[in-house]
CSV table of C-alpha atoms in Angstrom, one decimal:
chain,number,residue,atom,x,y,z
A,100,MET,CA,12.1,-4.9,-2.9
A,101,HIS,CA,9.1,-5.0,-5.2
A,102,GLY,CA,6.0,-7.2,-4.7
A,103,VAL,CA,3.5,-8.8,-7.0
A,104,ARG,CA,0.3,-10.5,-6.0
A,105,LEU,CA,-0.5,-14.1,-7.1
A,106,VAL,CA,-3.9,-14.3,-8.6
A,107,GLY,CA,-4.0,-17.9,-9.9
A,108,PRO,CA,-6.2,-20.8,-8.7
A,109,GLY,CA,-6.4,-20.0,-5.0
A,110,ALA,CA,-6.8,-23.5,-3.4
A,111,VAL,CA,-4.2,-25.2,-5.6
A,112,VAL,CA,-1.6,-22.5,-5.1
A,113,ALA,CA,-2.3,-22.3,-1.4
A,114,ASP,CA,-1.9,-26.1,-0.9
A,115,GLN,CA,1.3,-26.2,-2.9
A,116,ALA,CA,2.7,-23.2,-1.1
A,117,VAL,CA,1.8,-24.7,2.3
A,118,ALA,CA,3.6,-27.8,1.2
A,119,VAL,CA,6.7,-25.8,0.4
A,120,GLU,CA,6.4,-24.1,3.8
A,121,ASP,CA,6.0,-27.4,5.6
A,122,ARG,CA,9.2,-28.6,3.9
A,123,HIS,CA,10.9,-25.3,4.8
A,124,ASP,CA,9.9,-25.7,8.5
A,125,ARG,CA,11.2,-29.3,8.6
A,126,VAL,CA,14.5,-28.1,7.2
A,127,ALA,CA,14.5,-25.2,9.7
A,128,GLN,CA,14.0,-27.6,12.6
A,129,ARG,CA,16.9,-29.8,11.5
A,130,ALA,CA,19.3,-27.0,10.3
A,131,GLY,CA,19.2,-24.8,13.4
A,132,SER,CA,21.8,-26.7,15.4
A,133,GLY,CA,24.9,-27.0,13.2
A,134,ALA,CA,26.7,-27.7,9.9
A,135,GLY,CA,26.6,-31.5,10.5
A,136,GLU,CA,22.8,-31.6,10.7
A,137,GLN,CA,22.6,-29.3,7.7
A,138,LEU,CA,24.4,-32.0,5.7
A,139,ALA,CA,22.0,-34.5,7.1
A,140,VAL,CA,19.1,-32.4,5.9
A,141,ALA,CA,20.5,-32.3,2.4
A,142,GLY,CA,20.8,-36.1,2.5
A,143,LEU,CA,17.2,-36.5,3.6
A,144,LEU,CA,16.0,-34.3,0.7
A,145,ALA,CA,18.1,-36.1,-1.9
A,146,GLY,CA,15.0,-37.0,-3.9
A,147,ALA,CA,13.8,-33.4,-4.0
A,148,VAL,CA,15.3,-30.3,-5.6
A,149,GLN,CA,18.5,-29.7,-3.6
A,150,GLN,CA,18.4,-26.0,-4.3
A,151,ALA,CA,15.2,-25.6,-2.2
A,152,ALA,CA,17.0,-27.2,0.7
A,153,VAL,CA,20.0,-24.9,0.2
A,154,ARG,CA,17.8,-21.8,0.2
A,155,ALA,CA,15.9,-23.0,3.4
A,156,ILE,CA,19.2,-23.7,5.2
A,157,ALA,CA,20.6,-20.3,4.2
A,158,ARG,CA,17.4,-18.6,5.5
A,159,VAL,CA,17.6,-20.5,8.8
A,160,ALA,CA,21.3,-19.8,9.2
A,161,GLY,CA,20.7,-16.1,8.5
A,162,ALA,CA,18.0,-16.0,11.1
A,163,TYR,CA,20.3,-17.5,13.8
A,164,ALA,CA,23.1,-15.2,12.8
A,165,ASN,CA,20.9,-12.1,13.2
A,166,ARG,CA,19.7,-13.4,16.6
A,167,ARG,CA,23.3,-13.8,17.8
A,168,ALA,CA,24.2,-10.4,16.6
A,169,SER,CA,21.3,-8.7,18.2
A,170,LYS,CA,21.3,-10.9,21.4
A,171,LYS,CA,17.5,-11.2,21.3
A,172,ARG,CA,15.4,-14.2,22.2
A,173,ALA,CA,15.4,-17.4,20.1
A,174,HIS,CA,14.0,-17.0,16.6
A,175,ILE,CA,10.5,-18.4,16.2
A,176,PHE,CA,9.7,-19.9,12.7
A,177,ARG,CA,6.1,-19.3,12.0
A,178,ALA,CA,3.9,-21.9,10.3
A,179,HIS,CA,3.4,-19.6,7.3
A,180,GLY,CA,6.9,-18.2,7.1
A,181,ALA,CA,8.5,-16.8,4.0
A,182,VAL,CA,9.5,-19.4,1.4
A,183,PRO,CA,12.8,-18.3,-0.4
A,184,TYR,CA,13.1,-18.7,-4.2
A,185,ASP,CA,16.0,-18.0,-6.6
A,186,ALA,CA,16.5,-18.2,-10.3
A,187,ARG,CA,16.6,-22.0,-10.2
A,188,LEU,CA,13.3,-22.3,-8.4
A,189,MET,CA,11.3,-19.7,-10.3
A,190,SER,CA,11.0,-18.3,-13.8
A,191,PHE,CA,8.9,-15.4,-15.1
A,192,ASN,CA,7.0,-15.3,-18.4
A,193,ARG,CA,6.6,-11.6,-18.8
A,194,ASP,CA,4.5,-11.7,-21.9
A,195,ALA,CA,1.8,-13.9,-20.2
A,196,ARG,CA,2.3,-12.3,-16.8
A,197,THR,CA,2.8,-15.7,-15.1
A,198,VAL,CA,5.5,-17.0,-12.8
A,199,SER,CA,6.6,-20.7,-12.5
A,200,LEU,CA,7.3,-21.7,-8.9
A,201,TRP,CA,8.8,-25.0,-7.8
A,202,THR,CA,6.8,-27.0,-5.3
A,203,PRO,CA,7.4,-30.6,-3.9
A,204,THR,CA,4.6,-31.8,-6.2
A,205,GLY,CA,5.9,-30.1,-9.3
A,206,ARG,CA,6.0,-26.8,-11.0
A,207,ALA,CA,3.0,-24.4,-10.5
A,208,THR,CA,2.4,-21.7,-13.1
A,209,VAL,CA,0.6,-18.8,-11.5
A,210,PRO,CA,-0.6,-15.5,-12.9
A,211,TYR,CA,0.5,-12.4,-11.0
A,212,THR,CA,-0.5,-8.7,-10.8
A,213,GLY,CA,0.5,-5.6,-9.0
A,214,ARG,CA,1.0,-1.9,-9.2
A,215,PRO,CA,1.9,-0.6,-12.6
A,216,GLU,CA,5.3,0.6,-11.4
A,217,ASP,CA,6.0,-2.8,-9.9
A,218,LEU,CA,5.0,-4.7,-13.0
A,219,LYS,CA,7.1,-2.4,-15.1
A,220,ALA,CA,10.1,-3.0,-12.8
A,221,VAL,CA,9.7,-6.8,-13.0
A,222,ASP,CA,9.4,-6.6,-16.8
A,223,THR,CA,12.5,-4.4,-17.4
A,224,LEU,CA,15.0,-5.1,-14.6
A,225,PRO,CA,17.1,-8.1,-13.7
A,226,VAL,CA,15.3,-10.3,-11.2
A,227,GLY,CA,17.1,-11.7,-8.1
A,228,GLU,CA,15.8,-13.7,-5.2
A,229,ALA,CA,12.2,-13.7,-4.1
A,230,ASP,CA,10.1,-14.5,-1.0
A,231,LEU,CA,6.7,-16.2,-1.1
A,232,ILE,CA,4.6,-14.9,1.8
A,233,CYS,CA,1.0,-15.1,3.0
A,234,ARG,CA,-0.7,-11.9,4.3
A,235,ARG,CA,-4.3,-12.2,5.4
A,236,GLY,CA,-5.0,-15.1,3.0
A,237,VAL,CA,-3.4,-13.3,0.0
A,238,TRP,CA,-0.2,-14.9,-1.5
A,239,LEU,CA,2.5,-12.3,-2.3
A,240,LEU,CA,5.8,-12.7,-4.1
A,241,GLN,CA,8.4,-10.2,-2.9
A,242,VAL,CA,10.9,-9.9,-5.7
A,243,ALA,CA,14.4,-8.3,-5.3
A,244,LEU,CA,15.4,-6.4,-8.4
A,245,ALA,CA,18.8,-5.0,-9.5
A,246,LEU,CA,18.2,-1.3,-9.9
A,247,PRO,CA,20.6,0.8,-12.0
A,248,GLN,CA,23.0,2.9,-9.8
A,249,PRO,CA,23.2,6.5,-11.1
A,250,VAL,CA,26.3,8.6,-10.6
A,251,VAL,CA,26.1,10.7,-7.4
A,252,ARG,CA,26.1,14.4,-8.4
A,253,GLU,CA,28.2,16.9,-6.6
A,254,PRO,CA,25.9,19.0,-4.2
A,255,VAL,CA,26.7,22.4,-5.7
A,256,GLY,CA,24.0,24.1,-3.6
A,257,GLY,CA,25.0,22.6,-0.2
A,258,PHE,CA,22.9,20.3,1.8
A,259,ILE,CA,19.3,20.1,3.0
A,260,GLY,CA,19.5,19.4,6.8
A,261,VAL,CA,16.6,17.4,8.3
A,262,ASP,CA,16.1,17.4,12.0
A,263,GLN,CA,14.1,14.4,13.2
A,264,GLY,CA,12.1,14.5,16.4
A,265,VAL,CA,9.2,13.2,18.4
A,266,ALA,CA,7.1,16.3,18.5
A,267,ASN,CA,7.9,17.1,14.8
A,268,LEU,CA,8.8,14.1,12.7
A,269,ALA,CA,11.0,16.1,10.3
A,270,VAL,CA,11.9,19.8,10.0
A,271,THR,CA,14.2,20.9,7.1
A,272,CYS,CA,16.7,23.8,7.2
A,273,ASP,CA,14.3,25.7,4.8
A,274,GLY,CA,11.8,25.8,7.7
A,275,VAL,CA,9.4,23.2,6.2
A,276,VAL,CA,7.7,21.1,8.9
A,277,LEU,CA,6.8,17.6,7.7
A,278,PRO,CA,4.1,16.3,7.7
A,279,GLY,CA,2.3,19.6,7.2
A,280,PRO,CA,0.8,21.7,4.4
A,281,ALA,CA,3.6,20.6,2.0
A,282,LEU,CA,2.2,17.0,2.1
A,283,ALA,CA,-1.3,16.7,0.7
A,284,GLY,CA,-3.2,13.8,2.5
A,285,PRO,CA,-5.5,12.9,5.3
A,286,VAL,CA,-2.9,13.6,8.0
A,287,GLY,CA,-3.0,17.3,8.8
A,288,GLY,CA,0.3,17.6,10.7
A,289,ASN,CA,2.4,16.3,13.6
A,290,GLY,CA,-0.3,17.0,16.2
A,291,HIS,CA,-2.8,15.0,14.1
A,292,VAL,CA,-0.3,12.1,14.0
A,293,ARG,CA,0.1,12.1,17.8
A,294,THR,CA,-3.7,12.2,18.2
A,295,LEU,CA,-4.1,9.2,15.9
A,296,ARG,CA,-1.4,7.2,17.6
A,297,ASP,CA,-2.7,7.9,21.1
A,298,ARG,CA,-6.2,6.9,20.0
A,299,ARG,CA,-5.0,3.6,18.5
A,300,HIS,CA,-3.0,2.9,21.7
A,301,ARG,CA,-6.0,3.5,23.9
A,302,GLN,CA,-8.2,1.3,21.7
A,303,ARG,CA,-5.7,-1.6,21.7
A,304,ARG,CA,-5.3,-1.4,25.5
A,305,ARG,CA,-9.1,-1.4,26.0
A,306,LEU,CA,-9.6,-4.4,23.6
A,307,GLN,CA,-6.7,-6.4,25.1
A,308,LYS,CA,-8.1,-5.8,28.6
A,309,LYS,CA,-11.5,-6.9,27.5
A,310,GLY,CA,-10.2,-10.2,26.1
A,311,THR,CA,-13.4,-11.5,24.5
A,312,ALA,CA,-13.6,-13.3,21.1
A,313,SER,CA,-15.1,-10.2,19.5
A,314,ALA,CA,-12.3,-8.0,21.0
A,315,ARG,CA,-9.7,-10.3,19.5
A,316,ARG,CA,-11.4,-10.2,16.1
A,317,VAL,CA,-11.3,-6.4,16.2
A,318,LEU,CA,-7.6,-6.5,17.2
A,319,ARG,CA,-6.9,-8.7,14.2
A,320,ARG,CA,-8.7,-6.3,12.0
A,321,LEU,CA,-6.7,-3.3,13.4
A,322,ALA,CA,-3.4,-5.1,13.3
A,323,GLY,CA,-0.7,-3.2,11.4
A,324,ARG,CA,-2.9,-0.2,10.7
A,325,GLU,CA,-0.7,2.2,12.7
A,326,HIS,CA,2.4,0.7,11.2
A,327,ARG,CA,1.1,1.2,7.7
A,328,MET,CA,0.2,4.8,8.5
A,329,MET,CA,3.7,5.6,9.8
A,330,THR,CA,5.4,3.8,6.9
A,331,ASP,CA,3.3,5.8,4.4
A,332,LEU,CA,4.2,9.1,6.2
A,333,ASN,CA,7.9,8.2,6.2
A,334,HIS,CA,7.7,7.5,2.5
A,335,GLN,CA,6.0,10.9,1.9
A,336,ILE,CA,8.5,12.8,4.0
A,337,SER,CA,11.6,11.1,2.4
A,338,LYS,CA,10.1,11.7,-1.1
A,339,GLN,CA,9.5,15.3,-0.4
A,340,VAL,CA,13.0,15.9,1.0
A,341,VAL,CA,14.7,14.1,-2.0
A,342,ARG,CA,12.5,15.9,-4.5
A,343,GLU,CA,13.4,19.3,-3.0
A,344,ALA,CA,17.1,18.3,-3.0
A,345,GLU,CA,16.9,17.3,-6.6
A,346,ARG,CA,15.2,20.5,-7.6
A,347,THR,CA,17.7,22.7,-5.9
A,348,GLY,CA,20.9,20.7,-6.7
A,349,ARG,CA,21.6,20.0,-3.0
A,350,GLY,CA,22.4,16.9,-1.0
A,351,VAL,CA,20.6,15.5,2.0
A,352,ALA,CA,22.0,15.4,5.5
A,353,LEU,CA,20.4,13.6,8.5
A,354,GLU,CA,21.6,12.8,12.0
A,355,ASP,CA,23.2,9.4,12.7
A,356,LEU,CA,20.7,8.4,15.5
A,357,GLN,CA,21.9,4.8,16.0
A,358,GLY,CA,21.7,3.9,19.6
A,359,ILE,CA,19.6,7.0,20.5
A,360,ARG,CA,17.1,5.0,22.6
A,361,GLY,CA,19.9,3.8,24.9
A,362,ARG,CA,21.3,7.3,25.4
A,363,VAL,CA,18.2,9.3,25.9
A,364,ARG,CA,16.6,9.5,29.4
A,365,ALA,CA,12.8,9.7,29.2
A,366,HIS,CA,10.0,9.8,31.8
A,367,ARG,CA,8.1,6.5,32.0
A,368,PHE,CA,5.0,8.2,30.4
A,369,GLN,CA,7.2,9.1,27.4
A,370,ARG,CA,8.8,5.7,26.8
A,371,ARG,CA,6.1,4.4,24.6
A,372,THR,CA,6.4,7.5,22.3
A,373,LEU,CA,10.1,7.3,22.2
A,374,HIS,CA,10.4,3.6,21.5
A,375,SER,CA,7.7,3.8,18.7
A,376,TRP,CA,9.7,6.6,17.0
A,377,ALA,CA,10.4,5.3,13.5
A,378,PHE,CA,13.5,7.4,12.8
A,379,ALA,CA,15.5,4.5,11.4
A,380,GLN,CA,12.9,3.8,8.8
A,381,GLN,CA,12.9,7.4,7.7
A,382,ILE,CA,16.7,7.3,7.3
A,383,THR,CA,16.5,4.1,5.3
A,384,PHE,CA,13.8,5.5,3.0
A,385,THR,CA,15.7,8.8,2.4
A,386,ARG,CA,18.9,7.0,1.8
A,387,TYR,CA,17.7,4.7,-0.9
A,388,LYS,CA,15.6,7.4,-2.6
A,389,ALA,CA,18.6,9.7,-2.7
A,390,ALA,CA,20.8,6.9,-4.1
A,391,ARG,CA,18.2,6.2,-6.8
A,392,ALA,CA,18.1,9.9,-7.8
A,393,GLY,CA,21.9,10.3,-7.7
A,394,ILE,CA,21.8,12.8,-4.8
A,395,ALA,CA,24.5,13.0,-2.2
A,396,PHE,CA,23.5,11.6,1.2
A,397,VAL,CA,25.5,11.9,4.5
A,398,LEU,CA,24.8,11.1,8.2
A,399,VAL,CA,26.3,13.6,10.6
A,400,ASP,CA,27.1,13.6,14.3
A,401,PRO,CA,24.0,14.5,16.3
A,402,ALA,CA,25.8,15.9,19.3
A,403,TYR,CA,24.6,19.4,20.4
A,404,THR,CA,22.8,20.1,17.1
A,405,SER,CA,19.8,21.5,19.1
A,406,GLN,CA,22.0,23.5,21.5
A,407,ALA,CA,24.5,25.1,19.1
A,408,CYS,CA,23.9,28.5,17.5
A,409,PRO,CA,24.2,28.2,13.7
A,410,GLU,CA,25.4,31.8,13.5
A,411,CYS,CA,28.1,32.2,16.1
A,412,GLY,CA,28.6,28.5,17.1
A,413,TYR,CA,28.0,29.0,20.8
A,414,VAL,CA,26.9,25.8,22.5
A,415,SER,CA,24.9,25.8,25.8
A,416,ARG,CA,22.0,24.0,27.3
A,417,ALA,CA,20.6,27.4,28.3
A,418,ASN,CA,20.1,28.3,24.6
A,419,ARG,CA,16.9,26.2,24.9
A,420,PRO,CA,14.6,28.0,27.3
A,421,ALA,CA,11.7,25.9,26.0
A,422,ARG,CA,11.2,22.7,24.0
A,423,GLY,CA,10.5,24.4,20.7
A,424,ARG,CA,12.3,27.7,21.2
A,425,PHE,CA,16.0,28.6,20.7
A,426,VAL,CA,17.6,31.8,22.0
A,427,CYS,CA,21.4,32.2,21.7
A,428,GLU,CA,22.8,33.7,24.9
A,429,ARG,CA,25.8,35.1,23.0
A,430,CYS,CA,24.5,36.7,19.8
A,431,GLY,CA,20.8,36.7,20.5
A,432,LEU,CA,19.6,34.6,17.6
A,433,ALA,CA,16.1,33.3,18.2
A,434,GLY,CA,13.8,31.0,16.3
A,435,HIS,CA,12.3,27.6,16.2
A,436,ALA,CA,14.6,25.1,17.8
A,437,ASP,CA,14.1,22.3,15.2
A,438,HIS,CA,14.6,24.7,12.3
A,439,LEU,CA,17.9,26.0,13.7
A,440,ALA,CA,19.0,22.4,14.5
A,441,ALA,CA,18.3,21.5,10.9
A,442,ARG,CA,20.6,24.4,9.8
A,443,ASN,CA,23.4,23.0,12.0
A,444,ILE,CA,22.8,19.5,10.4
A,445,ALA,CA,23.1,21.1,6.9
A,446,ALA,CA,26.4,22.8,7.8
A,447,ARG,CA,27.8,19.5,9.2
A,448,GLY,CA,26.6,17.8,6.0
A,449,VAL,CA,28.8,20.1,3.9
A,450,ALA,CA,31.8,19.4,6.2
A,451,GLY,CA,31.2,15.7,6.2
A,452,TRP,CA,30.9,15.5,2.4
A,453,ALA,CA,34.1,17.4,2.0
A,454,ALA,CA,35.9,15.0,4.4
A,455,ILE,CA,34.4,12.0,2.5
A,456,ASN,CA,35.6,13.3,-0.9
A,457,GLN,CA,38.9,14.6,0.2
A,458,PRO,CA,41.6,13.3,-2.1
A,459,HIS,CA,44.4,11.1,-0.7
A,460,ALA,CA,47.4,13.4,-0.5
A,461,THR,CA,50.3,11.0,-1.3
A,462,GLY,CA,52.8,13.8,-2.0
A,463,LEU,CA,52.8,15.4,1.4
A,464,PRO,CA,56.0,15.2,3.5
A,465,SER,CA,56.0,12.2,5.8
A,466,PRO,CA,58.8,11.0,8.1
A,467,ARG,CA,58.0,7.4,7.2
A,468,ARG,CA,58.0,8.2,3.5
A,469,ASP,CA,61.3,10.0,3.8
A,470,ARG,CA,62.8,7.1,5.7
A,471,GLU,CA,61.6,4.5,3.2
A,472,SER,CA,62.7,6.6,0.2
A,473,LYS,CA,66.3,6.7,1.4
A,474,PRO,CA,68.7,4.2,-0.2
A,475,PRO,CA,69.8,1.4,2.1
A,476,ALA,CA,73.2,1.8,3.7
A,477,SER,CA,76.0,-0.3,2.3
A,478,ALA,CA,77.6,-3.1,4.3
A,479,SER,CA,80.9,-1.2,4.4
A,480,GLY,CA,79.2,1.8,6.0
A,481,SER,CA,80.0,4.1,3.1
């Protein structure tokens, strides 16, 4: 998903976009209950562009489907929710750097800008659907582009195993701790990340307890700052891992941590840290960066990766005398627990990739195949 910023006449664009969103909200209120009311909505909007109603109904239906799948509370449609656009409702003039958007009062031609890489992607790649959103008074158009899919190269050098954790966000099988000296930036390391997040938590709690108008203004100014910091860190970590895999001709292996929060038992003082752990985002970033670079990517079983010895394979909880230390009771191998866990993940990545790419052996003996290959018996029994 690439984003461009609309820089046209602010008031006109805002009014027209709000009109689109108001129409979207009315459609959402009518389309949430069933297919019959969705048809009624299409009839009410017969004088407008039907495609806008179709896109709004699809967005509402998707929101309710996600709510039913996740079993969360009812979906709340915000007053400034995203307005969906497709090829029938928008068109780009790449030479003039303008985009034509449908509104209830007519087409609005708006100039756009963005980062050089985003503008180049919009100019050269096929454009799919888009979302018109408002963030802090700035109108953004998030455009979906069809990226070319390179051929995944065979990992001739094995896999880079990455162990994700709370104390250390990522440790590779090469012994590189991320974030750390390998990533140049204002964040010095994992200890610095924990300090910043604890500081933000105390600041939000203090301002929420105060509850004054000035405190609410500060909370609005600080909203999303920690989220943006962690998103940037996960981008840096995933980019560093994929770049190293591309340089060494290896693949990338991570643990499949789906449902980890329901399985892990944590003290109540550690629950905030555990539930704010953005491991899924790091997996997503690494996956799509690896696919874009043509690098093999696998998710492996996380069971006992931190308790198994990568040399002799002995598994025991006693191999972990301390949180960050590993000492094998059988062969005596000692080292950093996260580093050795990453080595286990790399080994499981090799085995998992071999299982994924194993050819279908149709020529092996099979009782069912032998039975089906025999000619049917004749009616006379001969």
